[in-house]
Amino acid sequence: MNTCDVVVIGTGPGGESLATRLAGEGLDVVAVEAELVGGECPYWGCIPSKMMIRAANALAEAQRAGRLGGRTEAQPDFSLVADRIRREATSDWDDSAAADRLTRAGVRLVRGRGVVVGERTVEAADERFQARLGIVLNTGTVPAVPPIDGLDATPYWTNREAVAATEAPASLAVIGGGAIGLELAQAYARFGTAVTILEVADRILAVEEPESSDALCEALQSEGITVRESVSIDRVDHGEDGFTISLSADEVRAERLLVATGRRARIHDLGLEELGVDTSAKTLTVDDEMALGPGLWAIGDIAGRGQFTHVSMYQAARVGDVLLGRDPGPYDTSLPRVTFTDPEIGAVGLTESQARGQGIDVRSSNTEIPASSRGFIHGPGNDGFLKLVVDAERDVLVGATSAGPSGGETLSLLALAVRAEVPLDVLRNMIYPYPTFYRAIESAL
Ligand SMILES: Cc1cc2nc3c(=O)[nH]c(=O)nc-3n(C[C@H](O)[C@H](O)[C@H](O)COP(=O)(O)OP(=O)(O)OC[C@H]3O[C@@H](n4cnc5c(N)ncnc54)[C@H](O)[C@@H]3O)c2cc1C
């Protein structure tokens, strides 16, 4: 039996940063990793997808330049971004540098699958580790694949194949109109792929404001992307001609099929049931210090408080504070988030309907970016809006959406306002630099 202070199972962004911090503070930390140190985000998620989006956006801007500064000839070349993803983002899916960083920080890295076999006890790579302080779970998610007839037998893509592709297919069907599906759909379309998005719900980006769904749907369609909402998918087949997706009334054909219908938490093969932890829900239920029970914490996508890298790292910082005997402070429930499409959809806090559902006396306000000073100057590519959701009784923002060019950056001020419950009077009594996109906040107020 090996002893240590803490075992971290899974080194997603949160687990990696937590293990590094604790080792830096002198604790004896064991990190168990079954695949690549760093998890989904750097190898198959945020970083490669945003590299693809950066390239795709440059192509779109080059086209817009024709209406602004002169004719440009942009010839999409997917090999450039594929190469950048291989060399700069993922080192060809080699985590040696990240693993070295971890071990240099003093963490004992164990390659293999970790299982909890008792209180504060983990088994991995045929060894047992007894953790004096406890275990932190950061095992992340895998793609959730819907039970559609025939789908399992086909070579469909998940996010992993989509970001590792070396060429853009001639056509792509995307099942799932959430953030991941939409970001990849638009990026591929800008490289010349004929894209069809199939969404079962009555609108894409259904977790955000309906105005976000409308603005994005319009923008995607204006680029030639087919968006089909409220579809019912009967079966999927694959043959020499590619994929056939049979819908209730017709069918969609495509060379490639991307399934982006959400994520399934990796919580069922960890031995948690033996410890009496309830794994019947989609994610685990933790308290504000991310504790599942004595000496056991969960962070990141499995913790059910938002599946984002920044959330994983925020939660890692909280567990780090607890383990180091420091007060992590109150949990930030505002959940700022960005869908990196064009227009970029930044959102924080509650949507209007969520706020009403909580019995809040809501006032809301919406201002269009093209009508704002900066939006007018910007011209092509200025689609978007800024929406504020106000608790009228307390006169504070409880939610906001900033959709448009740099919508994720504009969100920063709104995220602070929601998080800190800044009185609207203070927001009104501020100078908003002219002509910035975030000046639209003043108009919305
Ligand atoms: C295409 C795509 C784009 C995304 N874009 C963004 C974005 O722009 N911004 C953003 O904030 N988020 C984004 N996300 C989400 C983000 O990637 C995740 O929220 C983030 O990776 C945090 O996950 P995590 O910390 O829970 O663990 P993960 O990153 O999922 O890592 C978990 C790790 O645990 C390991 N593991 C699992 N089980 C075991 C076990 N039993 N033993 C040992 N190791 C184990 C896995 O191998 C993995 O390395 C994106 C995701 C995808 C798929």
Short mmCIF file of C-alpha atoms and ligand atoms in Angstrom, two decimals, residues 8-15 32-42 44-47 49-50 110 112-115 138-142 159-160 163 180 183-184 263 266 269-270 299-302 306-313 338 340, ligand 1:
data_model
loop_
_atom_site.label_atom_id
_atom_site.label_comp_id
_atom_site.label_asym_id
_atom_site.label_seq_id
_atom_site.Cartn_x
_atom_site.Cartn_y
_atom_site.Cartn_z
CA VAL A 8 -6.66 12.98 -7.99
CA ILE A 9 -8.41 10.60 -10.41
CA GLY A 10 -8.52 12.16 -13.87
CA THR A 11 -6.43 15.13 -14.93
CA GLY A 12 -8.88 17.29 -16.83
CA PRO A 13 -8.16 21.02 -16.58
CA GLY A 14 -9.32 21.07 -12.94
CA GLY A 15 -7.52 17.94 -11.80
CA VAL A 32 -4.09 9.00 -12.00
CA GLU A 33 -4.73 9.49 -15.71
CA ALA A 34 -6.17 6.93 -18.14
CA GLU A 35 -5.56 8.92 -21.34
CA LEU A 36 -3.86 12.29 -21.80
CA VAL A 37 -2.84 14.71 -19.04
CA GLY A 38 -5.01 17.79 -19.49
CA GLY A 39 -8.16 15.91 -20.52
CA GLU A 40 -10.61 16.72 -23.29
CA CYS A 41 -10.10 20.50 -23.48
CA PRO A 42 -6.56 20.73 -24.91
CA TRP A 44 -10.24 17.27 -28.48
CA GLY A 45 -12.24 20.18 -27.06
CA CYS A 46 -11.85 23.89 -26.43
CA ILE A 47 -8.38 24.51 -27.82
CA SER A 49 -12.04 23.68 -31.82
CA LYS A 50 -11.24 27.32 -31.16
CA VAL A 110 0.22 7.12 -12.44
CA GLY A 112 -4.00 3.91 -15.85
CA ARG A 113 -7.64 3.83 -14.80
CA GLY A 114 -8.28 4.70 -11.16
CA VAL A 115 -11.01 3.02 -9.11
CA ASN A 138 -12.14 14.74 -12.16
CA THR A 139 -13.04 12.06 -14.66
CA GLY A 140 -14.98 14.22 -17.15
CA THR A 141 -17.37 13.09 -19.83
CA VAL A 142 -17.66 11.11 -23.05
CA ASN A 159 -15.90 15.84 -31.37
CA ARG A 160 -12.70 13.76 -31.39
CA VAL A 163 -11.12 18.13 -34.51
CA ILE A 180 -20.34 22.02 -29.70
CA GLU A 183 -19.39 25.77 -33.40
CA LEU A 184 -18.05 22.87 -35.46
CA ARG A 263 -22.01 14.52 -22.87
CA ARG A 266 -17.86 9.14 -16.38
CA ASP A 269 -16.94 2.75 -13.35
CA LEU A 270 -15.29 4.43 -10.39
CA ILE A 299 -14.94 18.61 -9.82
CA GLY A 300 -15.51 19.44 -13.48
CA ASP A 301 -18.09 18.06 -15.86
CA ILE A 302 -19.14 15.23 -13.51
CA GLY A 306 -21.79 23.44 -15.87
CA GLN A 307 -19.56 21.54 -18.30
CA PHE A 308 -16.84 24.07 -19.03
CA THR A 309 -13.10 24.28 -18.51
CA HIS A 310 -13.41 27.49 -16.50
CA VAL A 311 -15.92 25.78 -14.18
CA SER A 312 -13.60 22.80 -13.70
CA MET A 313 -10.73 25.13 -12.78
CA VAL A 338 -19.79 31.49 -24.35
CA PHE A 340 -18.00 30.60 -29.93
C1 LIG B 1 -15.56 20.17 -28.90
C2 LIG B 1 -15.58 20.74 -27.52
C3 LIG B 1 -15.38 22.09 -27.36
C4 LIG B 1 -15.37 22.64 -26.09
N1 LIG B 1 -15.17 23.99 -25.97
C5 LIG B 1 -15.13 24.54 -24.75
C6 LIG B 1 -14.85 25.92 -24.60
O1 LIG B 1 -14.65 26.64 -25.56
N2 LIG B 1 -14.80 26.43 -23.35
C7 LIG B 1 -15.00 25.66 -22.25
O2 LIG B 1 -14.93 26.18 -21.14
N3 LIG B 1 -15.29 24.34 -22.36
C8 LIG B 1 -15.35 23.76 -23.58
N4 LIG B 1 -15.59 22.43 -23.70
C9 LIG B 1 -15.82 21.63 -22.48
C10 LIG B 1 -14.49 21.27 -21.79
O3 LIG B 1 -13.67 20.55 -22.68
C11 LIG B 1 -14.71 20.47 -20.52
O4 LIG B 1 -15.68 21.09 -19.74
C12 LIG B 1 -13.37 20.42 -19.80
O5 LIG B 1 -12.51 19.54 -20.46
C13 LIG B 1 -13.50 20.09 -18.34
O6 LIG B 1 -13.67 18.75 -18.16
P1 LIG B 1 -13.25 17.99 -16.85
O7 LIG B 1 -12.30 18.78 -16.04
O8 LIG B 1 -14.46 17.55 -16.18
O9 LIG B 1 -12.48 16.70 -17.40
P2 LIG B 1 -12.02 16.21 -18.83
O10 LIG B 1 -11.36 17.29 -19.59
O11 LIG B 1 -13.13 15.48 -19.47
O12 LIG B 1 -10.89 15.19 -18.41
C14 LIG B 1 -11.13 14.07 -17.63
C15 LIG B 1 -9.91 13.20 -17.61
O13 LIG B 1 -10.14 12.13 -16.72
C16 LIG B 1 -9.58 10.94 -17.28
N5 LIG B 1 -10.26 9.79 -16.68
C17 LIG B 1 -11.57 9.45 -16.77
N6 LIG B 1 -11.85 8.38 -16.00
C18 LIG B 1 -10.67 8.04 -15.40
C19 LIG B 1 -10.30 7.04 -14.46
N7 LIG B 1 -11.17 6.18 -13.97
N8 LIG B 1 -9.00 6.96 -14.09
C20 LIG B 1 -8.08 7.85 -14.59
N9 LIG B 1 -8.37 8.83 -15.45
C21 LIG B 1 -9.66 8.93 -15.84
C22 LIG B 1 -9.82 11.10 -18.77
O14 LIG B 1 -8.93 10.30 -19.50
C23 LIG B 1 -9.59 12.59 -18.96
O15 LIG B 1 -8.23 12.86 -19.28
C24 LIG B 1 -15.58 21.83 -24.95
C25 LIG B 1 -15.78 20.45 -25.10
C26 LIG B 1 -15.77 19.90 -26.38
C27 LIG B 1 -15.97 18.42 -26.51
#
